[in-house]
mmCIF file of C-alpha atoms and ligand atoms in Angstrom:
data_model
loop_
_atom_site.group_PDB
_atom_site.id
_atom_site.type_symbol
_atom_site.label_atom_id
_atom_site.label_comp_id
_atom_site.label_asym_id
_atom_site.label_seq_id
_atom_site.Cartn_x
_atom_site.Cartn_y
_atom_site.Cartn_z
ATOM 1 C CA MET A 1 -51.942 80.559 -101.027
ATOM 2 C CA THR A 2 -51.717 79.618 -97.358
ATOM 3 C CA ASP A 3 -54.415 80.854 -94.998
ATOM 4 C CA VAL A 4 -52.858 83.901 -93.310
ATOM 5 C CA ASP A 5 -54.051 86.974 -91.397
ATOM 6 C CA ARG A 6 -52.555 89.600 -93.699
ATOM 7 C CA VAL A 7 -51.851 88.909 -97.366
ATOM 8 C CA LEU A 8 -49.076 91.070 -98.803
ATOM 9 C CA SER A 9 -49.561 92.004 -102.445
ATOM 10 C CA ILE A 10 -46.518 91.605 -104.699
ATOM 11 C CA SER A 11 -46.504 92.997 -108.224
ATOM 12 C CA LEU A 12 -44.501 91.235 -110.927
ATOM 13 C CA GLY A 13 -44.139 92.045 -114.620
ATOM 14 C CA GLN A 14 -43.303 88.514 -115.641
ATOM 15 C CA ALA A 15 -45.468 85.683 -116.905
ATOM 16 C CA GLU A 16 -46.127 82.776 -114.550
ATOM 17 C CA SER A 17 -43.655 80.656 -116.531
ATOM 18 C CA HIS A 18 -40.784 82.971 -115.518
ATOM 19 C CA PRO A 19 -38.773 81.627 -112.543
ATOM 20 C CA SER A 20 -39.344 84.758 -110.451
ATOM 21 C CA TYR A 21 -43.035 83.894 -110.201
ATOM 22 C CA GLY A 22 -42.449 80.508 -108.532
ATOM 23 C CA SER A 23 -39.718 82.040 -106.421
ATOM 24 C CA LEU A 24 -42.046 84.760 -105.089
ATOM 25 C CA ILE A 25 -44.630 82.112 -104.229
ATOM 26 C CA SER A 26 -41.954 80.321 -102.149
ATOM 27 C CA PHE A 27 -41.079 83.669 -100.547
ATOM 28 C CA GLY A 28 -44.721 84.050 -99.460
ATOM 29 C CA GLU A 29 -44.759 80.542 -98.025
ATOM 30 C CA ARG A 30 -41.558 81.231 -96.114
ATOM 31 C CA ILE A 31 -43.049 84.414 -94.686
ATOM 32 C CA ALA A 32 -46.205 82.565 -93.600
ATOM 33 C CA GLU A 33 -44.163 79.906 -91.880
ATOM 34 C CA ALA A 34 -41.753 82.268 -90.160
ATOM 35 C CA THR A 35 -44.516 84.588 -88.892
ATOM 36 C CA ASP A 36 -46.845 81.759 -87.800
ATOM 37 C CA GLY A 37 -49.398 82.840 -90.362
ATOM 38 C CA ARG A 38 -49.542 86.500 -89.393
ATOM 39 C CA TYR A 39 -48.358 87.396 -92.899
ATOM 40 C CA GLY A 40 -48.304 85.706 -96.280
ATOM 41 C CA ALA A 41 -48.136 86.942 -99.865
ATOM 42 C CA ARG A 42 -50.037 86.918 -103.103
ATOM 43 C CA VAL A 43 -48.161 87.389 -106.354
ATOM 44 C CA TYR A 44 -49.786 89.330 -109.202
ATOM 45 C CA ALA A 45 -48.012 88.335 -112.425
ATOM 46 C CA ASN A 46 -48.136 89.847 -115.924
ATOM 47 C CA ASN A 47 -48.147 93.458 -114.704
ATOM 48 C CA SER A 48 -51.777 93.015 -113.708
ATOM 49 C CA LEU A 49 -51.365 95.730 -111.063
ATOM 50 C CA GLY A 50 -49.663 98.139 -113.491
ATOM 51 C CA ASP A 51 -46.459 98.548 -115.469
ATOM 52 C CA GLN A 52 -43.267 98.846 -113.442
ATOM 53 C CA GLN A 53 -43.006 102.620 -113.465
ATOM 54 C CA GLU A 54 -46.558 102.884 -112.085
ATOM 55 C CA THR A 55 -46.038 100.236 -109.451
ATOM 56 C CA VAL A 56 -43.039 102.096 -107.985
ATOM 57 C CA GLN A 57 -45.512 104.851 -107.116
ATOM 58 C CA LEU A 58 -48.144 102.416 -105.870
ATOM 59 C CA VAL A 59 -45.646 100.807 -103.467
ATOM 60 C CA SER A 60 -44.503 104.239 -102.356
ATOM 61 C CA ASP A 61 -48.155 105.146 -101.585
ATOM 62 C CA GLY A 62 -48.760 101.814 -99.841
ATOM 63 C CA ALA A 63 -51.460 100.781 -102.328
ATOM 64 C CA ILE A 64 -49.319 97.731 -103.152
ATOM 65 C CA ASP A 65 -47.050 96.175 -100.520
ATOM 66 C CA MET A 66 -44.168 95.066 -102.728
ATOM 67 C CA ALA A 67 -43.070 95.066 -106.363
ATOM 68 C CA VAL A 68 -40.263 93.694 -108.481
ATOM 69 C CA ILE A 69 -38.756 96.590 -110.419
ATOM 70 C CA SER A 70 -36.027 96.598 -113.020
ATOM 71 C CA GLY A 71 -32.919 98.566 -112.046
ATOM 72 C CA THR A 72 -33.623 100.948 -114.883
ATOM 73 C CA GLN A 73 -36.927 101.993 -113.287
ATOM 74 C CA ILE A 74 -35.280 102.702 -109.939
ATOM 75 C CA GLU A 75 -32.673 104.740 -111.785
ATOM 76 C CA ASN A 76 -35.584 107.053 -112.669
ATOM 77 C CA SER A 77 -36.540 107.437 -108.974
ATOM 78 C CA SER A 78 -32.992 107.880 -107.769
ATOM 79 C CA PRO A 79 -29.855 108.381 -109.863
ATOM 80 C CA ARG A 80 -27.858 106.840 -107.009
ATOM 81 C CA PHE A 81 -28.739 103.422 -108.465
ATOM 82 C CA LEU A 82 -27.267 104.378 -111.845
ATOM 83 C CA PRO A 83 -23.892 102.630 -111.421
ATOM 84 C CA MET A 84 -25.685 99.286 -111.103
ATOM 85 C CA ASN A 85 -27.098 99.661 -114.610
ATOM 86 C CA VAL A 86 -23.845 100.524 -116.255
ATOM 87 C CA ALA A 87 -22.608 98.050 -118.840
ATOM 88 C CA GLY A 88 -19.517 96.255 -117.572
ATOM 89 C CA VAL A 89 -20.094 96.974 -113.870
ATOM 90 C CA PHE A 90 -20.743 93.287 -113.119
ATOM 91 C CA ASP A 91 -18.607 90.548 -114.655
ATOM 92 C CA ASP A 92 -21.325 87.967 -114.306
ATOM 93 C CA ILE A 93 -24.165 86.795 -112.061
ATOM 94 C CA ASP A 94 -21.842 85.535 -109.319
ATOM 95 C CA HIS A 95 -20.044 88.848 -109.049
ATOM 96 C CA GLN A 96 -23.377 90.659 -109.007
ATOM 97 C CA ASN A 97 -24.688 88.371 -106.276
ATOM 98 C CA ARG A 98 -21.652 88.989 -104.081
ATOM 99 C CA VAL A 99 -22.185 92.727 -104.422
ATOM 100 C CA MET A 100 -25.909 92.590 -103.715
ATOM 101 C CA LEU A 101 -25.301 90.672 -100.485
ATOM 102 C CA ASP A 102 -22.497 92.969 -99.329
ATOM 103 C CA GLU A 103 -23.955 95.362 -96.740
ATOM 104 C CA SER A 104 -20.908 97.602 -96.925
ATOM 105 C CA ILE A 105 -21.644 98.323 -100.587
ATOM 106 C CA VAL A 106 -25.437 98.241 -100.788
ATOM 107 C CA GLY A 107 -26.685 98.826 -97.223
ATOM 108 C CA GLU A 108 -26.961 102.586 -97.340
ATOM 109 C CA LEU A 109 -28.107 102.652 -100.946
ATOM 110 C CA PHE A 110 -30.943 100.194 -100.304
ATOM 111 C CA ALA A 111 -32.229 102.340 -97.431
ATOM 112 C CA SER A 112 -31.770 105.633 -99.282
ATOM 113 C CA LEU A 113 -35.350 105.867 -100.594
ATOM 114 C CA GLU A 114 -36.959 105.277 -97.210
ATOM 115 C CA PRO A 115 -37.121 108.842 -95.806
ATOM 116 C CA GLN A 116 -38.662 110.562 -98.843
ATOM 117 C CA LYS A 117 -40.377 107.839 -100.817
ATOM 118 C CA ARG A 118 -41.151 105.223 -98.177
ATOM 119 C CA LEU A 119 -39.543 102.577 -100.382
ATOM 120 C CA SER A 120 -37.296 99.914 -98.858
ATOM 121 C CA VAL A 121 -35.134 97.839 -101.157
ATOM 122 C CA LEU A 122 -34.944 94.313 -99.779
ATOM 123 C CA GLY A 123 -32.574 93.030 -102.462
ATOM 124 C CA GLY A 124 -33.646 91.477 -105.714
ATOM 125 C CA TYR A 125 -33.279 88.997 -108.522
ATOM 126 C CA THR A 126 -30.607 88.777 -111.150
ATOM 127 C CA GLN A 127 -31.724 89.451 -114.710
ATOM 128 C CA GLY A 128 -28.683 87.638 -116.055
ATOM 129 C CA GLY A 129 -26.862 88.868 -119.141
ATOM 130 C CA ARG A 130 -28.947 90.866 -121.588
ATOM 131 C CA HIS A 131 -28.644 90.409 -125.351
ATOM 132 C CA LEU A 132 -30.080 91.869 -128.530
ATOM 133 C CA TYR A 133 -32.712 90.285 -130.763
ATOM 134 C CA THR A 134 -34.182 91.344 -134.053
ATOM 135 C CA ALA A 135 -36.781 90.325 -136.606
ATOM 136 C CA THR A 136 -34.159 90.255 -139.349
ATOM 137 C CA GLY A 137 -30.503 89.419 -139.005
ATOM 138 C CA PRO A 138 -27.868 88.335 -138.344
ATOM 139 C CA ILE A 139 -26.436 91.292 -136.417
ATOM 140 C CA GLU A 140 -22.659 91.273 -136.313
ATOM 141 C CA THR A 141 -21.676 94.920 -136.452
ATOM 142 C CA PRO A 142 -23.193 98.327 -135.569
ATOM 143 C CA GLU A 143 -23.809 98.852 -139.307
ATOM 144 C CA ASP A 144 -26.192 95.881 -139.275
ATOM 145 C CA LEU A 145 -28.310 97.747 -136.719
ATOM 146 C CA ALA A 146 -28.476 100.997 -138.698
ATOM 147 C CA GLY A 147 -32.005 102.407 -138.743
ATOM 148 C CA MET A 148 -33.397 99.531 -136.664
ATOM 149 C CA LYS A 149 -35.847 100.497 -133.938
ATOM 150 C CA ILE A 150 -34.833 98.608 -130.825
ATOM 151 C CA ARG A 151 -37.096 98.631 -127.781
ATOM 152 C CA VAL A 152 -35.398 99.752 -124.591
ATOM 153 C CA GLN A 153 -36.582 100.135 -121.018
ATOM 154 C CA GLU A 154 -37.396 103.715 -120.065
ATOM 155 C CA SER A 155 -33.814 104.573 -119.114
ATOM 156 C CA GLU A 156 -31.168 107.099 -120.088
ATOM 157 C CA ILE A 157 -28.429 104.477 -120.021
ATOM 158 C CA PHE A 158 -30.281 102.243 -122.433
ATOM 159 C CA LEU A 159 -30.994 105.111 -124.807
ATOM 160 C CA ARG A 160 -27.289 105.844 -124.982
ATOM 161 C CA LEU A 161 -26.279 102.213 -125.186
ATOM 162 C CA ILE A 162 -28.435 101.245 -128.144
ATOM 163 C CA THR A 163 -27.500 104.456 -129.954
ATOM 164 C CA SER A 164 -23.813 103.680 -129.525
ATOM 165 C CA MET A 165 -24.369 100.096 -130.667
ATOM 166 C CA GLY A 166 -25.811 101.456 -133.935
ATOM 167 C CA GLY A 167 -29.593 101.138 -133.446
ATOM 168 C CA VAL A 168 -32.460 103.552 -132.841
ATOM 169 C CA PRO A 169 -33.623 103.174 -129.215
ATOM 170 C CA THR A 170 -37.377 103.114 -128.672
ATOM 171 C CA PRO A 171 -38.535 103.233 -125.018
ATOM 172 C CA MET A 172 -41.594 101.114 -124.314
ATOM 173 C CA ALA A 173 -43.109 99.161 -121.414
ATOM 174 C CA TYR A 174 -42.224 95.465 -121.243
ATOM 175 C CA SER A 175 -45.850 94.369 -121.638
ATOM 176 C CA GLU A 176 -46.073 96.086 -125.044
ATOM 177 C CA VAL A 177 -42.979 94.626 -126.678
ATOM 178 C CA TYR A 178 -44.584 91.533 -128.206
ATOM 179 C CA THR A 179 -47.235 93.493 -130.059
ATOM 180 C CA GLY A 180 -44.682 96.174 -130.984
ATOM 181 C CA LEU A 181 -42.529 93.551 -132.671
ATOM 182 C CA GLN A 182 -45.508 91.854 -134.244
ATOM 183 C CA ALA A 183 -46.868 95.096 -135.695
ATOM 184 C CA GLY A 184 -43.430 96.088 -137.019
ATOM 185 C CA VAL A 185 -43.338 99.218 -134.814
ATOM 186 C CA LEU A 186 -40.126 97.689 -133.483
ATOM 187 C CA ASP A 187 -37.392 95.873 -135.381
ATOM 188 C CA GLY A 188 -35.948 94.330 -132.249
ATOM 189 C CA ALA A 189 -35.501 94.437 -128.501
ATOM 190 C CA GLU A 190 -32.988 93.326 -125.887
ATOM 191 C CA ASN A 191 -33.360 91.032 -122.914
ATOM 192 C CA ASN A 192 -32.112 87.846 -121.282
ATOM 193 C CA GLU A 193 -32.811 84.383 -122.690
ATOM 194 C CA ILE A 194 -35.487 83.590 -120.093
ATOM 195 C CA SER A 195 -37.571 86.695 -120.766
ATOM 196 C CA TYR A 196 -37.174 86.180 -124.515
ATOM 197 C CA VAL A 197 -38.609 82.691 -124.181
ATOM 198 C CA THR A 198 -41.273 83.295 -121.513
ATOM 199 C CA GLN A 199 -42.600 86.362 -123.370
ATOM 200 C CA ARG A 200 -42.565 84.301 -126.613
ATOM 201 C CA HIS A 201 -40.605 87.049 -128.388
ATOM 202 C CA TYR A 202 -38.958 84.331 -130.515
ATOM 203 C CA GLU A 203 -42.256 84.155 -132.432
ATOM 204 C CA VAL A 204 -41.733 87.702 -133.723
ATOM 205 C CA ALA A 205 -37.930 88.210 -133.576
ATOM 206 C CA LYS A 206 -35.985 85.089 -134.489
ATOM 207 C CA HIS A 207 -32.433 86.474 -134.587
ATOM 208 C CA PHE A 208 -30.746 86.449 -131.189
ATOM 209 C CA THR A 209 -27.350 88.147 -130.918
ATOM 210 C CA MET A 210 -25.255 87.361 -127.844
ATOM 211 C CA THR A 211 -24.080 90.896 -127.029
ATOM 212 C CA ASN A 212 -24.128 90.444 -123.230
ATOM 213 C CA HIS A 213 -24.337 94.221 -122.910
ATOM 214 C CA LEU A 214 -25.563 94.265 -119.301
ATOM 215 C CA VAL A 215 -25.906 91.949 -116.328
ATOM 216 C CA GLY A 216 -29.186 93.398 -115.102
ATOM 217 C CA PHE A 217 -30.906 93.338 -111.737
ATOM 218 C CA ASP A 218 -34.536 93.447 -110.597
ATOM 219 C CA PHE A 219 -35.009 95.074 -107.199
ATOM 220 C CA LEU A 220 -37.643 94.006 -104.709
ATOM 221 C CA LEU A 221 -39.260 97.125 -103.263
ATOM 222 C CA ALA A 222 -41.402 97.083 -100.150
ATOM 223 C CA ASN A 223 -43.424 99.873 -98.602
ATOM 224 C CA THR A 224 -41.410 101.181 -95.646
ATOM 225 C CA ASP A 225 -44.471 101.919 -93.451
ATOM 226 C CA LEU A 226 -45.536 98.310 -93.811
ATOM 227 C CA LEU A 227 -42.173 97.059 -92.543
ATOM 228 C CA GLU A 228 -42.116 99.595 -89.726
ATOM 229 C CA GLU A 229 -45.629 98.759 -88.586
ATOM 230 C CA MET A 230 -44.822 95.062 -88.269
ATOM 231 C CA ASP A 231 -43.438 93.624 -85.032
ATOM 232 C CA GLU A 232 -39.699 93.664 -85.341
ATOM 233 C CA ALA A 233 -39.533 89.864 -85.280
ATOM 234 C CA ASP A 234 -41.927 89.725 -88.236
ATOM 235 C CA SER A 235 -40.113 92.315 -90.324
ATOM 236 C CA ASP A 236 -36.844 90.492 -89.602
ATOM 237 C CA ALA A 237 -38.538 87.273 -90.706
ATOM 238 C CA VAL A 238 -39.555 88.919 -93.988
ATOM 239 C CA ARG A 239 -35.994 90.101 -94.619
ATOM 240 C CA GLU A 240 -34.566 86.683 -93.779
ATOM 241 C CA ALA A 241 -37.102 84.926 -95.987
ATOM 242 C CA TRP A 242 -36.049 87.253 -98.771
ATOM 243 C CA ALA A 243 -32.306 86.640 -98.274
ATOM 244 C CA LEU A 244 -32.892 82.911 -98.643
ATOM 245 C CA THR A 245 -35.101 83.368 -101.689
ATOM 246 C CA GLN A 246 -32.599 85.673 -103.397
ATOM 247 C CA SER A 247 -29.596 83.383 -102.909
ATOM 248 C CA GLU A 248 -31.481 80.314 -104.062
ATOM 249 C CA PHE A 249 -32.617 82.141 -107.189
ATOM 250 C CA VAL A 250 -29.103 82.506 -108.600
ATOM 251 C CA GLU A 251 -28.795 78.749 -109.138
ATOM 252 C CA ILE A 252 -32.367 78.472 -110.433
ATOM 253 C CA TRP A 253 -31.517 81.227 -112.899
ATOM 254 C CA LYS A 254 -28.453 79.454 -114.266
ATOM 255 C CA GLN A 255 -30.372 76.228 -114.803
ATOM 256 C CA GLN A 256 -33.324 77.915 -116.441
ATOM 257 C CA THR A 257 -31.098 79.975 -118.713
ATOM 258 C CA ALA A 258 -29.599 76.743 -120.037
ATOM 259 C CA ASP A 259 -33.135 75.378 -120.547
ATOM 260 C CA ALA A 260 -34.183 78.581 -122.327
ATOM 261 C CA VAL A 261 -31.236 78.348 -124.734
ATOM 262 C CA GLN A 262 -32.220 74.770 -125.522
ATOM 263 C CA GLU A 263 -35.786 75.863 -126.154
ATOM 264 C CA MET A 264 -34.549 78.632 -128.450
ATOM 265 C CA LEU A 265 -32.592 76.096 -130.493
ATOM 266 C CA ASP A 266 -35.579 73.749 -130.621
ATOM 267 C CA ARG A 267 -37.740 76.588 -131.883
ATOM 268 C CA GLY A 268 -35.349 77.470 -134.674
ATOM 269 C CA VAL A 269 -34.000 80.733 -133.245
ATOM 270 C CA VAL A 270 -30.848 81.840 -135.068
ATOM 271 C CA ILE A 271 -28.190 82.565 -132.435
ATOM 272 C CA THR A 272 -25.261 84.762 -133.483
ATOM 273 C CA GLU A 273 -22.125 85.283 -131.417
ATOM 274 C CA PRO A 274 -20.535 88.484 -132.696
ATOM 275 C CA ASP A 275 -16.788 89.020 -132.482
ATOM 276 C CA PRO A 276 -16.253 90.294 -128.888
ATOM 277 C CA GLU A 277 -14.019 93.053 -130.233
ATOM 278 C CA VAL A 278 -16.919 94.603 -132.132
ATOM 279 C CA PHE A 279 -19.579 95.515 -129.562
ATOM 280 C CA LEU A 280 -17.834 95.089 -126.207
ATOM 281 C CA PRO A 281 -15.480 98.099 -126.374
ATOM 282 C CA ILE A 282 -18.410 100.337 -127.376
ATOM 283 C CA ILE A 283 -20.550 98.955 -124.562
ATOM 284 C CA GLU A 284 -17.871 99.539 -121.932
ATOM 285 C CA GLU A 285 -17.079 103.018 -123.107
ATOM 286 C CA THR A 286 -20.757 104.046 -123.103
ATOM 287 C CA GLY A 287 -21.165 102.714 -119.572
ATOM 288 C CA LEU A 288 -18.278 104.681 -118.196
ATOM 289 C CA SER A 289 -19.179 107.877 -120.028
ATOM 290 C CA ILE A 290 -22.444 108.235 -118.086
ATOM 291 C CA LEU A 291 -20.821 108.276 -114.644
ATOM 292 C CA GLU A 292 -19.911 111.828 -113.717
ATOM 293 C CA ASP A 293 -20.937 112.302 -110.092
ATOM 294 C CA PRO A 294 -18.114 111.376 -107.670
ATOM 295 C CA ALA A 295 -20.565 109.323 -105.535
ATOM 296 C CA ASP A 296 -21.534 107.277 -108.602
ATOM 297 C CA ILE A 297 -17.912 106.721 -109.506
ATOM 298 C CA ALA A 298 -17.173 105.637 -105.918
ATOM 299 C CA LEU A 299 -20.005 103.087 -106.000
ATOM 300 C CA TYR A 300 -18.849 101.827 -109.382
ATOM 301 C CA ASP A 301 -15.306 101.442 -108.051
ATOM 302 C CA ALA A 302 -16.525 99.621 -104.925
ATOM 303 C CA ILE A 303 -18.401 97.149 -107.104
ATOM 304 C CA ARG A 304 -15.433 96.641 -109.397
ATOM 305 C CA ALA A 305 -13.147 96.120 -106.383
ATOM 306 C CA VAL A 306 -14.951 92.895 -105.472
ATOM 307 C CA SER A 307 -14.621 91.523 -108.983
ATOM 308 C CA GLU A 308 -12.335 88.549 -109.252
ATOM 309 C CA LYS A 309 -11.016 89.964 -112.496
ATOM 310 C CA GLU A 310 -9.769 93.089 -110.720
ATOM 311 C CA GLY A 311 -7.967 91.068 -108.070
ATOM 312 C CA ALA A 312 -6.382 88.731 -110.620
HETATM 313 C C1 GCU B 401 -36.387 91.687 -117.697
HETATM 314 C C2 GCU B 401 -36.514 92.124 -116.271
HETATM 315 C C3 GCU B 401 -37.782 92.934 -116.054
HETATM 316 C C4 GCU B 401 -37.848 94.060 -117.050
HETATM 317 C C5 GCU B 401 -37.703 93.541 -118.451
HETATM 318 C C6 GCU B 401 -37.736 94.670 -119.469
HETATM 319 O O1 GCU B 401 -37.392 90.756 -117.990
HETATM 320 O O2 GCU B 401 -36.484 90.996 -115.426
HETATM 321 O O3 GCU B 401 -37.850 93.457 -114.765
HETATM 322 O O4 GCU B 401 -39.061 94.736 -116.952
HETATM 323 O O5 GCU B 401 -36.512 92.816 -118.567
HETATM 324 O O6 GCU B 401 -36.972 94.610 -120.421
HETATM 325 O O7 GCU B 401 -38.514 95.599 -119.304
#
């Protein structure tokens, strides 16, 4: 870490081998450079400052300066983020990235937690497409998942999704999934290829089923008082450093996903590509069924409107 006057603490749930760790280190270096060393950052990996749900509160209180939080955890703080976790809302990473950089769609939403919770959303990292993996397999139909306990993030959408896909959803913190699978408390879980590999879940769940049920997003939360107490030039520098870091990450993500798939093959993971007609219609229907509030539907529609598929 560079020698700086004020070190900002950033909480991350990922291992150091996950690309978000290196990316956050670069973010800190960018901040140090742009603020002439008035600020820098230190990244705490592996949930060492607490699991995501706890760190939302710690950032809100100002005990931690920033944290990377899965969209499903923000959904618990504010249902306004719900449409971003709905299966089918994003076509792919590129569509998601366009949305996340579009002030007219996300500007108000990202500032919406500031008055009450003192949480500012600066943007975030893609989680890529999420897939299912199980200790036994292959999984090709909902019947194959019958009775299987599948770990989900603590989220209403995920509970519904896994139920509709045929499994038994079991909410659990990310840091506990490996041991859950190892002990047989879980029969499977769901995540992207990079998390599957960096958490070494392939050691305890060798069947990977490409369901692509959600293009997820991790939000970067910062304490609002911190940003407001900075000189405006410094807080602008932090936001600009983040914008650069976020855009660069999309390409890093694509490359590392390809590397993760190669590693999975090298490690003997059995990859199944189910017939798209089997799970996809269920996934889409479940996603839409959760949106009832007109504001949620409007956000969903705004996101869909910038999809290239819609325009085609
Ligand atoms: C991904 C995501 C994390 C999230 C995790 C999970 O790894 O990037 O933010 O915590 O999935 O399934 O809990």
